[in-house]
Short mmCIF file of N, CA and C in Angstrom, two decimals:
data_model
loop_
_atom_site.label_atom_id
_atom_site.label_comp_id
_atom_site.label_asym_id
_atom_site.label_seq_id
_atom_site.Cartn_x
_atom_site.Cartn_y
_atom_site.Cartn_z
N UNK E 1 -155.17 -32.98 -159.59
CA UNK E 1 -154.99 -31.61 -159.16
C UNK E 1 -156.34 -30.91 -159.18
N UNK E 2 -156.63 -30.26 -158.11
CA UNK E 2 -157.85 -29.48 -158.06
C UNK E 2 -157.54 -28.14 -157.44
N UNK E 3 -158.44 -27.22 -157.67
CA UNK E 3 -158.33 -25.92 -157.04
C UNK E 3 -158.26 -26.08 -155.53
N UNK E 4 -158.86 -27.15 -155.01
CA UNK E 4 -158.89 -27.35 -153.58
C UNK E 4 -157.52 -27.64 -152.99
N UNK E 5 -156.51 -27.92 -153.81
CA UNK E 5 -155.15 -28.13 -153.32
C UNK E 5 -154.38 -26.84 -153.11
N UNK E 6 -154.93 -25.74 -153.57
CA UNK E 6 -154.24 -24.45 -153.49
C UNK E 6 -153.82 -24.08 -152.07
N UNK E 7 -154.67 -24.25 -151.05
CA UNK E 7 -154.23 -23.85 -149.70
C UNK E 7 -152.95 -24.54 -149.25
N UNK E 8 -152.84 -25.84 -149.49
CA UNK E 8 -151.65 -26.57 -149.06
C UNK E 8 -150.42 -26.09 -149.81
N UNK E 9 -150.53 -25.89 -151.11
CA UNK E 9 -149.39 -25.44 -151.90
C UNK E 9 -148.97 -24.03 -151.51
N UNK E 10 -149.95 -23.16 -151.29
CA UNK E 10 -149.64 -21.78 -150.93
C UNK E 10 -148.98 -21.71 -149.55
N UNK E 11 -149.48 -22.48 -148.60
CA UNK E 11 -148.95 -22.41 -147.25
C UNK E 11 -147.51 -22.90 -147.17
N UNK E 12 -147.13 -23.78 -148.09
CA UNK E 12 -145.74 -24.20 -148.14
C UNK E 12 -144.83 -22.99 -148.33
N UNK E 13 -145.20 -22.10 -149.22
CA UNK E 13 -144.37 -20.93 -149.47
C UNK E 13 -144.43 -19.95 -148.31
N UNK E 14 -145.59 -19.81 -147.69
CA UNK E 14 -145.71 -18.84 -146.60
C UNK E 14 -144.87 -19.25 -145.40
N UNK E 15 -144.74 -20.53 -145.17
CA UNK E 15 -143.92 -21.00 -144.06
C UNK E 15 -142.44 -20.83 -144.34
N UNK E 16 -142.07 -20.86 -145.61
CA UNK E 16 -140.66 -20.79 -145.96
C UNK E 16 -140.12 -19.38 -146.08
N UNK E 17 -140.97 -18.41 -146.33
CA UNK E 17 -140.49 -17.04 -146.53
C UNK E 17 -140.27 -16.36 -145.19
N UNK E 18 -139.21 -16.74 -144.56
CA UNK E 18 -138.88 -16.17 -143.26
C UNK E 18 -137.70 -15.23 -143.39
N UNK E 19 -137.34 -14.61 -142.31
CA UNK E 19 -136.21 -13.68 -142.30
C UNK E 19 -134.91 -14.38 -142.69
N UNK E 20 -134.79 -15.65 -142.38
CA UNK E 20 -133.59 -16.39 -142.72
C UNK E 20 -133.42 -16.51 -144.24
N UNK E 21 -134.50 -16.84 -144.94
CA UNK E 21 -134.43 -17.03 -146.39
C UNK E 21 -134.35 -15.70 -147.14
N UNK E 22 -134.95 -14.66 -146.60
CA UNK E 22 -134.91 -13.37 -147.30
C UNK E 22 -134.71 -12.25 -146.28
N UNK E 23 -133.47 -12.10 -145.80
CA UNK E 23 -133.20 -11.10 -144.76
C UNK E 23 -133.43 -9.66 -145.21
N UNK E 24 -133.40 -9.41 -146.52
CA UNK E 24 -133.62 -8.05 -147.02
C UNK E 24 -135.10 -7.70 -147.06
N UNK E 25 -135.96 -8.69 -146.86
CA UNK E 25 -137.39 -8.45 -146.96
C UNK E 25 -137.89 -8.51 -148.39
N UNK E 26 -137.00 -8.87 -149.32
CA UNK E 26 -137.36 -8.98 -150.73
C UNK E 26 -136.86 -10.33 -151.20
N UNK E 27 -137.69 -11.01 -151.98
CA UNK E 27 -137.28 -12.30 -152.52
C UNK E 27 -137.39 -12.24 -154.04
N UNK E 28 -136.41 -12.83 -154.72
CA UNK E 28 -136.46 -12.89 -156.18
C UNK E 28 -136.98 -14.27 -156.59
N UNK E 29 -137.19 -14.44 -157.86
CA UNK E 29 -137.79 -15.68 -158.35
C UNK E 29 -136.91 -16.89 -158.08
N UNK E 30 -135.61 -16.74 -158.21
CA UNK E 30 -134.71 -17.87 -157.98
C UNK E 30 -134.80 -18.36 -156.54
N UNK E 31 -134.86 -17.45 -155.59
CA UNK E 31 -135.02 -17.84 -154.18
C UNK E 31 -136.35 -18.55 -153.98
N UNK E 32 -137.38 -18.04 -154.60
CA UNK E 32 -138.71 -18.65 -154.52
C UNK E 32 -138.65 -20.10 -155.03
N UNK E 33 -137.96 -20.30 -156.14
CA UNK E 33 -137.82 -21.65 -156.71
C UNK E 33 -137.04 -22.57 -155.77
N UNK E 34 -135.99 -22.03 -155.15
CA UNK E 34 -135.21 -22.84 -154.21
C UNK E 34 -136.05 -23.26 -153.01
N UNK E 35 -136.87 -22.36 -152.52
CA UNK E 35 -137.74 -22.68 -151.39
C UNK E 35 -138.72 -23.79 -151.77
N UNK E 36 -139.34 -23.67 -152.93
CA UNK E 36 -140.29 -24.69 -153.36
C UNK E 36 -139.61 -26.03 -153.62
N UNK E 37 -138.38 -26.01 -154.12
CA UNK E 37 -137.65 -27.25 -154.36
C UNK E 37 -137.45 -28.02 -153.06
N UNK E 38 -137.28 -27.31 -151.95
CA UNK E 38 -137.12 -27.96 -150.66
C UNK E 38 -138.41 -28.67 -150.22
N UNK E 39 -139.55 -28.09 -150.55
CA UNK E 39 -140.83 -28.68 -150.16
C UNK E 39 -141.25 -29.83 -151.05
N UNK E 40 -140.72 -29.86 -152.27
CA UNK E 40 -141.11 -30.89 -153.24
C UNK E 40 -139.85 -31.52 -153.84
N UNK E 41 -139.08 -32.25 -153.02
CA UNK E 41 -137.79 -32.78 -153.48
C UNK E 41 -137.90 -33.89 -154.52
N UNK E 42 -139.07 -34.51 -154.67
CA UNK E 42 -139.22 -35.61 -155.64
C UNK E 42 -139.74 -35.14 -156.98
N UNK E 43 -139.97 -33.86 -157.10
CA UNK E 43 -140.47 -33.33 -158.36
C UNK E 43 -139.70 -32.08 -158.76
N UNK E 44 -140.17 -31.46 -159.81
CA UNK E 44 -139.58 -30.21 -160.30
C UNK E 44 -140.58 -29.09 -160.05
N UNK E 45 -140.32 -28.30 -159.03
CA UNK E 45 -141.24 -27.24 -158.62
C UNK E 45 -140.97 -25.91 -159.31
N UNK E 46 -140.01 -25.87 -160.21
CA UNK E 46 -139.58 -24.58 -160.75
C UNK E 46 -140.68 -23.85 -161.51
N UNK E 47 -141.46 -24.53 -162.34
CA UNK E 47 -142.49 -23.83 -163.11
C UNK E 47 -143.64 -23.37 -162.21
N UNK E 48 -144.07 -24.21 -161.28
CA UNK E 48 -145.14 -23.78 -160.39
C UNK E 48 -144.68 -22.59 -159.56
N UNK E 49 -143.44 -22.66 -159.07
CA UNK E 49 -142.90 -21.54 -158.31
C UNK E 49 -142.84 -20.28 -159.17
N UNK E 50 -142.53 -20.44 -160.43
CA UNK E 50 -142.51 -19.30 -161.37
C UNK E 50 -143.90 -18.66 -161.46
N UNK E 51 -144.93 -19.48 -161.66
CA UNK E 51 -146.29 -18.95 -161.78
C UNK E 51 -146.75 -18.31 -160.48
N UNK E 52 -146.45 -18.95 -159.36
CA UNK E 52 -146.85 -18.41 -158.06
C UNK E 52 -146.10 -17.10 -157.79
N UNK E 53 -144.82 -17.08 -158.11
CA UNK E 53 -144.03 -15.86 -157.94
C UNK E 53 -144.65 -14.71 -158.73
N UNK E 54 -145.03 -14.98 -159.98
CA UNK E 54 -145.64 -13.93 -160.81
C UNK E 54 -146.96 -13.43 -160.21
N UNK E 55 -147.70 -14.30 -159.56
CA UNK E 55 -148.94 -13.87 -158.91
C UNK E 55 -148.65 -12.96 -157.72
N UNK E 56 -147.56 -13.23 -157.00
CA UNK E 56 -147.16 -12.39 -155.88
C UNK E 56 -146.52 -11.08 -156.34
N UNK E 57 -145.84 -11.12 -157.46
CA UNK E 57 -145.10 -9.96 -157.96
C UNK E 57 -146.07 -9.01 -158.66
N UNK E 58 -146.89 -8.34 -157.88
CA UNK E 58 -147.94 -7.49 -158.44
C UNK E 58 -147.38 -6.30 -159.21
N UNK E 59 -146.19 -5.84 -158.86
CA UNK E 59 -145.56 -4.73 -159.58
C UNK E 59 -144.86 -5.21 -160.85
N UNK E 60 -144.76 -6.54 -161.03
CA UNK E 60 -144.09 -7.14 -162.19
C UNK E 60 -142.68 -6.58 -162.37
N UNK E 61 -141.95 -6.51 -161.24
CA UNK E 61 -140.59 -5.97 -161.30
C UNK E 61 -139.52 -7.01 -160.96
N UNK E 62 -139.90 -8.28 -160.86
CA UNK E 62 -138.93 -9.33 -160.63
C UNK E 62 -138.59 -9.58 -159.18
N UNK E 63 -139.33 -8.96 -158.28
CA UNK E 63 -139.09 -9.21 -156.86
C UNK E 63 -140.41 -9.10 -156.10
N UNK E 64 -140.46 -9.83 -155.01
CA UNK E 64 -141.63 -9.79 -154.15
C UNK E 64 -141.20 -9.22 -152.81
N UNK E 65 -141.77 -8.08 -152.48
CA UNK E 65 -141.50 -7.47 -151.18
C UNK E 65 -142.31 -8.20 -150.11
N UNK E 66 -141.80 -8.13 -148.90
CA UNK E 66 -142.50 -8.76 -147.80
C UNK E 66 -143.93 -8.22 -147.70
N UNK E 67 -144.11 -6.92 -147.96
CA UNK E 67 -145.43 -6.32 -147.88
C UNK E 67 -146.39 -6.93 -148.90
N UNK E 68 -145.89 -7.20 -150.12
CA UNK E 68 -146.72 -7.83 -151.15
C UNK E 68 -147.14 -9.23 -150.72
N UNK E 69 -146.17 -9.94 -150.15
CA UNK E 69 -146.44 -11.29 -149.70
C UNK E 69 -147.49 -11.29 -148.58
N UNK E 70 -147.33 -10.38 -147.63
CA UNK E 70 -148.27 -10.29 -146.51
C UNK E 70 -149.66 -9.88 -147.01
N UNK E 71 -149.72 -9.00 -148.00
CA UNK E 71 -151.01 -8.60 -148.54
C UNK E 71 -151.74 -9.80 -149.16
N UNK E 72 -151.01 -10.59 -149.94
CA UNK E 72 -151.62 -11.78 -150.55
C UNK E 72 -152.03 -12.77 -149.47
N UNK E 73 -151.17 -12.95 -148.49
CA UNK E 73 -151.48 -13.86 -147.39
C UNK E 73 -152.72 -13.38 -146.65
N UNK E 74 -152.83 -12.08 -146.44
CA UNK E 74 -154.00 -11.51 -145.78
C UNK E 74 -155.28 -11.79 -146.57
N UNK E 75 -155.19 -11.64 -147.88
CA UNK E 75 -156.36 -11.92 -148.73
C UNK E 75 -156.75 -13.38 -148.61
N UNK E 76 -155.76 -14.27 -148.72
CA UNK E 76 -156.07 -15.70 -148.71
C UNK E 76 -156.48 -16.22 -147.33
N UNK E 77 -156.04 -15.56 -146.29
CA UNK E 77 -156.42 -16.00 -144.94
C UNK E 77 -157.70 -15.33 -144.45
N UNK E 78 -157.84 -14.05 -144.71
CA UNK E 78 -158.94 -13.30 -144.11
C UNK E 78 -159.82 -12.56 -145.09
N UNK E 79 -159.53 -12.69 -146.38
CA UNK E 79 -160.31 -11.97 -147.37
C UNK E 79 -161.68 -12.60 -147.57
N UNK E 80 -162.51 -11.91 -148.30
CA UNK E 80 -163.81 -12.45 -148.65
C UNK E 80 -163.61 -13.58 -149.66
N UNK E 81 -164.64 -14.37 -149.85
CA UNK E 81 -164.58 -15.44 -150.85
C UNK E 81 -164.25 -14.83 -152.22
N UNK E 82 -164.87 -13.72 -152.54
CA UNK E 82 -164.63 -13.06 -153.83
C UNK E 82 -163.16 -12.65 -153.97
N UNK E 83 -162.56 -12.10 -152.91
CA UNK E 83 -161.15 -11.70 -152.95
C UNK E 83 -160.23 -12.91 -153.13
N UNK E 84 -160.52 -13.99 -152.43
CA UNK E 84 -159.71 -15.20 -152.54
C UNK E 84 -159.78 -15.77 -153.94
N UNK E 85 -160.99 -15.79 -154.49
CA UNK E 85 -161.15 -16.34 -155.83
C UNK E 85 -160.52 -15.44 -156.89
N UNK E 86 -160.59 -14.14 -156.70
CA UNK E 86 -159.93 -13.22 -157.63
C UNK E 86 -158.42 -13.43 -157.62
N UNK E 87 -157.84 -13.63 -156.43
CA UNK E 87 -156.40 -13.87 -156.32
C UNK E 87 -156.03 -15.18 -157.05
N UNK E 88 -156.84 -16.21 -156.84
CA UNK E 88 -156.58 -17.49 -157.48
C UNK E 88 -156.72 -17.38 -159.00
N UNK E 89 -157.73 -16.66 -159.47
CA UNK E 89 -157.89 -16.43 -160.90
C UNK E 89 -156.63 -15.75 -161.46
N UNK E 90 -156.12 -14.78 -160.74
CA UNK E 90 -154.92 -14.08 -161.17
C UNK E 90 -153.74 -15.04 -161.30
N UNK E 91 -153.64 -16.01 -160.42
CA UNK E 91 -152.58 -17.01 -160.51
C UNK E 91 -152.71 -17.80 -161.81
N UNK E 92 -153.92 -18.21 -162.15
CA UNK E 92 -154.16 -19.03 -163.34
C UNK E 92 -154.12 -18.22 -164.64
N UNK E 93 -154.39 -16.94 -164.57
CA UNK E 93 -154.36 -16.07 -165.76
C UNK E 93 -152.92 -15.65 -165.99
N UNK E 94 -152.15 -16.54 -166.53
CA UNK E 94 -150.70 -16.36 -166.65
C UNK E 94 -150.33 -15.11 -167.44
N UNK E 95 -151.00 -14.87 -168.55
CA UNK E 95 -150.63 -13.72 -169.38
C UNK E 95 -151.36 -12.43 -168.99
N UNK E 96 -152.15 -12.49 -167.95
CA UNK E 96 -152.83 -11.32 -167.36
C UNK E 96 -153.72 -10.58 -168.37
N UNK E 97 -154.41 -11.35 -169.23
CA UNK E 97 -155.31 -10.73 -170.20
C UNK E 97 -156.77 -10.74 -169.74
N UNK E 98 -157.02 -11.23 -168.53
CA UNK E 98 -158.38 -11.25 -168.00
C UNK E 98 -159.15 -12.51 -168.31
N UNK E 99 -158.50 -13.48 -168.92
CA UNK E 99 -159.12 -14.76 -169.26
C UNK E 99 -158.18 -15.89 -168.92
N UNK E 100 -158.74 -17.05 -168.61
CA UNK E 100 -157.95 -18.27 -168.51
C UNK E 100 -158.30 -19.09 -169.73
N UNK E 101 -157.29 -19.39 -170.55
CA UNK E 101 -157.54 -20.24 -171.71
C UNK E 101 -156.99 -21.64 -171.42
N UNK E 102 -157.25 -22.56 -172.31
CA UNK E 102 -156.84 -23.95 -172.07
C UNK E 102 -155.32 -24.09 -171.99
N UNK E 103 -154.62 -23.31 -172.77
CA UNK E 103 -153.15 -23.39 -172.75
C UNK E 103 -152.60 -22.96 -171.38
N UNK E 104 -153.12 -21.86 -170.86
CA UNK E 104 -152.69 -21.40 -169.53
C UNK E 104 -153.00 -22.44 -168.47
N UNK E 105 -154.22 -22.98 -168.52
CA UNK E 105 -154.60 -23.96 -167.53
C UNK E 105 -153.74 -25.21 -167.64
N UNK E 106 -153.44 -25.63 -168.87
CA UNK E 106 -152.57 -26.79 -169.07
C UNK E 106 -151.18 -26.53 -168.52
N UNK E 107 -150.67 -25.32 -168.71
CA UNK E 107 -149.35 -24.98 -168.17
C UNK E 107 -149.34 -25.08 -166.64
N UNK E 108 -150.39 -24.57 -166.00
CA UNK E 108 -150.47 -24.63 -164.53
C UNK E 108 -150.60 -26.07 -164.07
N UNK E 109 -151.49 -26.82 -164.70
CA UNK E 109 -151.71 -28.22 -164.29
C UNK E 109 -150.44 -29.03 -164.47
N UNK E 110 -149.76 -28.87 -165.60
CA UNK E 110 -148.51 -29.60 -165.81
C UNK E 110 -147.47 -29.21 -164.76
N UNK E 111 -147.42 -27.93 -164.44
CA UNK E 111 -146.45 -27.48 -163.42
C UNK E 111 -146.74 -28.12 -162.07
N UNK E 112 -148.01 -28.27 -161.73
CA UNK E 112 -148.35 -28.91 -160.46
C UNK E 112 -148.00 -30.39 -160.50
N UNK E 113 -148.30 -31.06 -161.61
CA UNK E 113 -147.94 -32.47 -161.73
C UNK E 113 -146.42 -32.65 -161.67
N UNK E 114 -145.67 -31.78 -162.35
CA UNK E 114 -144.21 -31.85 -162.30
C UNK E 114 -143.71 -31.65 -160.88
N UNK E 115 -144.32 -30.73 -160.16
CA UNK E 115 -143.91 -30.44 -158.78
C UNK E 115 -144.16 -31.64 -157.87
N UNK E 116 -145.27 -32.32 -158.08
CA UNK E 116 -145.60 -33.46 -157.23
C UNK E 116 -144.67 -34.65 -157.49
N UNK E 117 -144.11 -34.71 -158.67
CA UNK E 117 -143.14 -35.76 -158.98
C UNK E 117 -143.76 -36.97 -159.62
N UNK E 118 -142.90 -37.85 -160.08
CA UNK E 118 -143.34 -39.04 -160.81
C UNK E 118 -143.82 -40.15 -159.88
N UNK E 119 -143.53 -40.03 -158.62
CA UNK E 119 -143.82 -41.13 -157.71
C UNK E 119 -145.05 -40.87 -156.86
N UNK E 120 -146.06 -40.29 -157.45
CA UNK E 120 -147.30 -40.05 -156.72
C UNK E 120 -148.09 -41.34 -156.61
N UNK E 121 -148.94 -41.40 -155.61
CA UNK E 121 -149.83 -42.54 -155.47
C UNK E 121 -151.25 -42.04 -155.37
N UNK E 122 -152.16 -42.54 -156.11
CA UNK E 122 -151.94 -43.56 -157.15
C UNK E 122 -151.19 -42.96 -158.34
N UNK E 123 -150.55 -43.80 -159.11
CA UNK E 123 -149.77 -43.36 -160.26
C UNK E 123 -150.72 -42.68 -161.25
N UNK E 124 -150.30 -41.54 -161.73
CA UNK E 124 -151.13 -40.76 -162.63
C UNK E 124 -150.91 -41.17 -164.07
N UNK E 125 -151.99 -41.20 -164.82
CA UNK E 125 -151.89 -41.51 -166.25
C UNK E 125 -151.29 -40.32 -166.97
N UNK E 126 -150.67 -40.61 -168.09
CA UNK E 126 -149.98 -39.58 -168.86
C UNK E 126 -150.92 -38.46 -169.33
N UNK E 127 -152.17 -38.82 -169.62
CA UNK E 127 -153.10 -37.80 -170.11
C UNK E 127 -153.90 -37.13 -168.99
N UNK E 128 -153.51 -37.36 -167.73
CA UNK E 128 -154.23 -36.76 -166.60
C UNK E 128 -154.28 -35.23 -166.65
N UNK E 129 -153.19 -34.55 -166.99
CA UNK E 129 -153.29 -33.08 -167.07
C UNK E 129 -154.34 -32.62 -168.08
N UNK E 130 -154.36 -33.23 -169.24
CA UNK E 130 -155.33 -32.85 -170.26
C UNK E 130 -156.76 -33.11 -169.76
N UNK E 131 -156.96 -34.24 -169.10
CA UNK E 131 -158.29 -34.56 -168.57
C UNK E 131 -158.72 -33.54 -167.53
N UNK E 132 -157.80 -33.12 -166.66
CA UNK E 132 -158.13 -32.11 -165.65
C UNK E 132 -158.52 -30.78 -166.30
N UNK E 133 -157.80 -30.41 -167.34
CA UNK E 133 -158.12 -29.16 -168.04
C UNK E 133 -159.50 -29.26 -168.68
N UNK E 134 -159.82 -30.39 -169.29
CA UNK E 134 -161.14 -30.56 -169.91
C UNK E 134 -162.25 -30.47 -168.86
N UNK E 135 -162.06 -31.11 -167.72
CA UNK E 135 -163.05 -31.04 -166.64
C UNK E 135 -163.20 -29.60 -166.15
N UNK E 136 -162.07 -28.92 -165.98
CA UNK E 136 -162.09 -27.52 -165.55
C UNK E 136 -162.93 -26.68 -166.51
N UNK E 137 -162.70 -26.84 -167.81
CA UNK E 137 -163.42 -26.02 -168.78
C UNK E 137 -164.88 -26.41 -168.90
N UNK E 138 -165.19 -27.69 -168.74
CA UNK E 138 -166.60 -28.10 -168.76
C UNK E 138 -167.35 -27.44 -167.61
N UNK E 139 -166.69 -27.33 -166.48
CA UNK E 139 -167.32 -26.75 -165.30
C UNK E 139 -167.32 -25.22 -165.33
N UNK E 140 -166.24 -24.62 -165.77
CA UNK E 140 -166.05 -23.18 -165.61
C UNK E 140 -166.48 -22.34 -166.82
N UNK E 141 -166.31 -22.86 -168.01
CA UNK E 141 -166.60 -22.07 -169.22
C UNK E 141 -168.10 -22.09 -169.49
N UNK E 142 -168.81 -21.24 -168.79
CA UNK E 142 -170.28 -21.24 -168.82
C UNK E 142 -170.86 -20.99 -170.21
N UNK E 143 -170.26 -20.08 -170.98
CA UNK E 143 -170.81 -19.76 -172.29
C UNK E 143 -170.11 -20.51 -173.43
N UNK E 144 -169.21 -21.42 -173.08
CA UNK E 144 -168.54 -22.31 -174.04
C UNK E 144 -167.82 -21.55 -175.15
N UNK E 145 -167.15 -20.44 -174.78
CA UNK E 145 -166.41 -19.68 -175.78
C UNK E 145 -164.91 -19.98 -175.78
N UNK E 146 -164.49 -20.95 -174.98
CA UNK E 146 -163.09 -21.37 -174.98
C UNK E 146 -162.21 -20.66 -173.98
N UNK E 147 -162.76 -19.71 -173.24
CA UNK E 147 -162.00 -19.02 -172.20
C UNK E 147 -162.88 -18.90 -170.96
N UNK E 148 -162.23 -18.76 -169.82
CA UNK E 148 -162.94 -18.57 -168.55
C UNK E 148 -162.66 -17.16 -168.07
N UNK E 149 -163.72 -16.40 -167.89
CA UNK E 149 -163.59 -15.04 -167.37
C UNK E 149 -163.58 -15.08 -165.85
N UNK E 150 -163.23 -13.97 -165.25
CA UNK E 150 -163.27 -13.87 -163.79
C UNK E 150 -164.68 -14.15 -163.27
N UNK E 151 -165.68 -13.60 -163.91
CA UNK E 151 -167.06 -13.82 -163.45
C UNK E 151 -167.45 -15.29 -163.55
N UNK E 152 -167.10 -15.95 -164.65
CA UNK E 152 -167.39 -17.38 -164.80
C UNK E 152 -166.66 -18.18 -163.73
N UNK E 153 -165.41 -17.82 -163.49
CA UNK E 153 -164.59 -18.52 -162.50
C UNK E 153 -165.21 -18.40 -161.11
N UNK E 154 -165.56 -17.19 -160.72
CA UNK E 154 -166.12 -16.96 -159.39
C UNK E 154 -167.46 -17.68 -159.25
N UNK E 155 -168.32 -17.56 -160.25
CA UNK E 155 -169.63 -18.21 -160.20
C UNK E 155 -169.47 -19.73 -160.08
N UNK E 156 -168.60 -20.31 -160.90
CA UNK E 156 -168.40 -21.76 -160.89
C UNK E 156 -167.82 -22.24 -159.57
N UNK E 157 -166.86 -21.50 -159.05
CA UNK E 157 -166.24 -21.89 -157.77
C UNK E 157 -167.26 -21.83 -156.64
N UNK E 158 -168.09 -20.80 -156.64
CA UNK E 158 -169.08 -20.66 -155.58
C UNK E 158 -170.14 -21.76 -155.65
N UNK E 159 -170.32 -22.37 -156.79
CA UNK E 159 -171.26 -23.49 -156.95
C UNK E 159 -170.65 -24.83 -156.56
N UNK E 160 -169.35 -24.86 -156.32
CA UNK E 160 -168.64 -26.12 -156.04
C UNK E 160 -168.33 -26.23 -154.55
N UNK E 161 -168.96 -27.18 -153.88
CA UNK E 161 -168.78 -27.34 -152.44
C UNK E 161 -167.33 -27.67 -152.05
N UNK E 162 -166.63 -28.47 -152.86
CA UNK E 162 -165.24 -28.81 -152.55
C UNK E 162 -164.34 -27.57 -152.57
N UNK E 163 -164.53 -26.74 -153.57
CA UNK E 163 -163.73 -25.52 -153.67
C UNK E 163 -164.04 -24.59 -152.49
N UNK E 164 -165.29 -24.44 -152.18
CA UNK E 164 -165.66 -23.56 -151.07
C UNK E 164 -165.10 -24.07 -149.75
N UNK E 165 -165.11 -25.38 -149.54
CA UNK E 165 -164.51 -25.94 -148.32
C UNK E 165 -163.01 -25.69 -148.29
N UNK E 166 -162.36 -25.81 -149.45
CA UNK E 166 -160.90 -25.60 -149.49
C UNK E 166 -160.55 -24.16 -149.15
N UNK E 167 -161.38 -23.21 -149.57
CA UNK E 167 -161.12 -21.82 -149.23
C UNK E 167 -161.23 -21.58 -147.73
N UNK E 168 -162.07 -22.35 -147.07
CA UNK E 168 -162.22 -22.22 -145.62
C UNK E 168 -161.00 -22.77 -144.88
N UNK E 169 -160.22 -23.62 -145.53
CA UNK E 169 -159.00 -24.15 -144.89
C UNK E 169 -158.06 -23.02 -144.52
N UNK E 170 -158.00 -21.99 -145.35
CA UNK E 170 -157.14 -20.85 -145.05
C UNK E 170 -157.53 -20.19 -143.73
N UNK E 171 -158.83 -20.14 -143.47
CA UNK E 171 -159.31 -19.46 -142.27
C UNK E 171 -158.89 -20.16 -140.98
N UNK E 172 -158.58 -21.44 -141.06
CA UNK E 172 -158.21 -22.20 -139.88
C UNK E 172 -156.71 -22.28 -139.67
N UNK E 173 -155.95 -21.57 -140.50
CA UNK E 173 -154.49 -21.66 -140.41
C UNK E 173 -153.93 -20.84 -139.26
N UNK E 174 -154.46 -19.64 -139.07
CA UNK E 174 -153.92 -18.75 -138.04
C UNK E 174 -155.00 -18.29 -137.12
#
């Protein structure tokens, strides 16, 4: 799992949130989970959908309005690199305290592995999530204080060619 997979995962939800799935223009978390389950039938997408839903639910009121969804989509498709990275940081900062700690990152990584399912190729080792978190922190935690700030995250991402290329994938979608 890498940050560079975010465009593909995000676009799955954007394609599914149509008038048919949410005719009221508002989607709740359970609907979000059902949509993600359709895209990832061999895994358990519920936790990743939960984290993604919380990133979309900017009002933290348990629902995502179509306008909120379009705003996030606009940022990820046409926003500046800084805006895209800030949105992604917000997704990973589960408790919204302004930092990404190892526990939060492990929760996100495990959720992505669970969503992908047990039958991935090549087969993933059991300690792969922990290894990904360690690599993430080696790269991102510039001052080695055990947390990644928004500034550290943005600086590290901008130094990584793979991440920067993945952000450009959004620009070619529409």
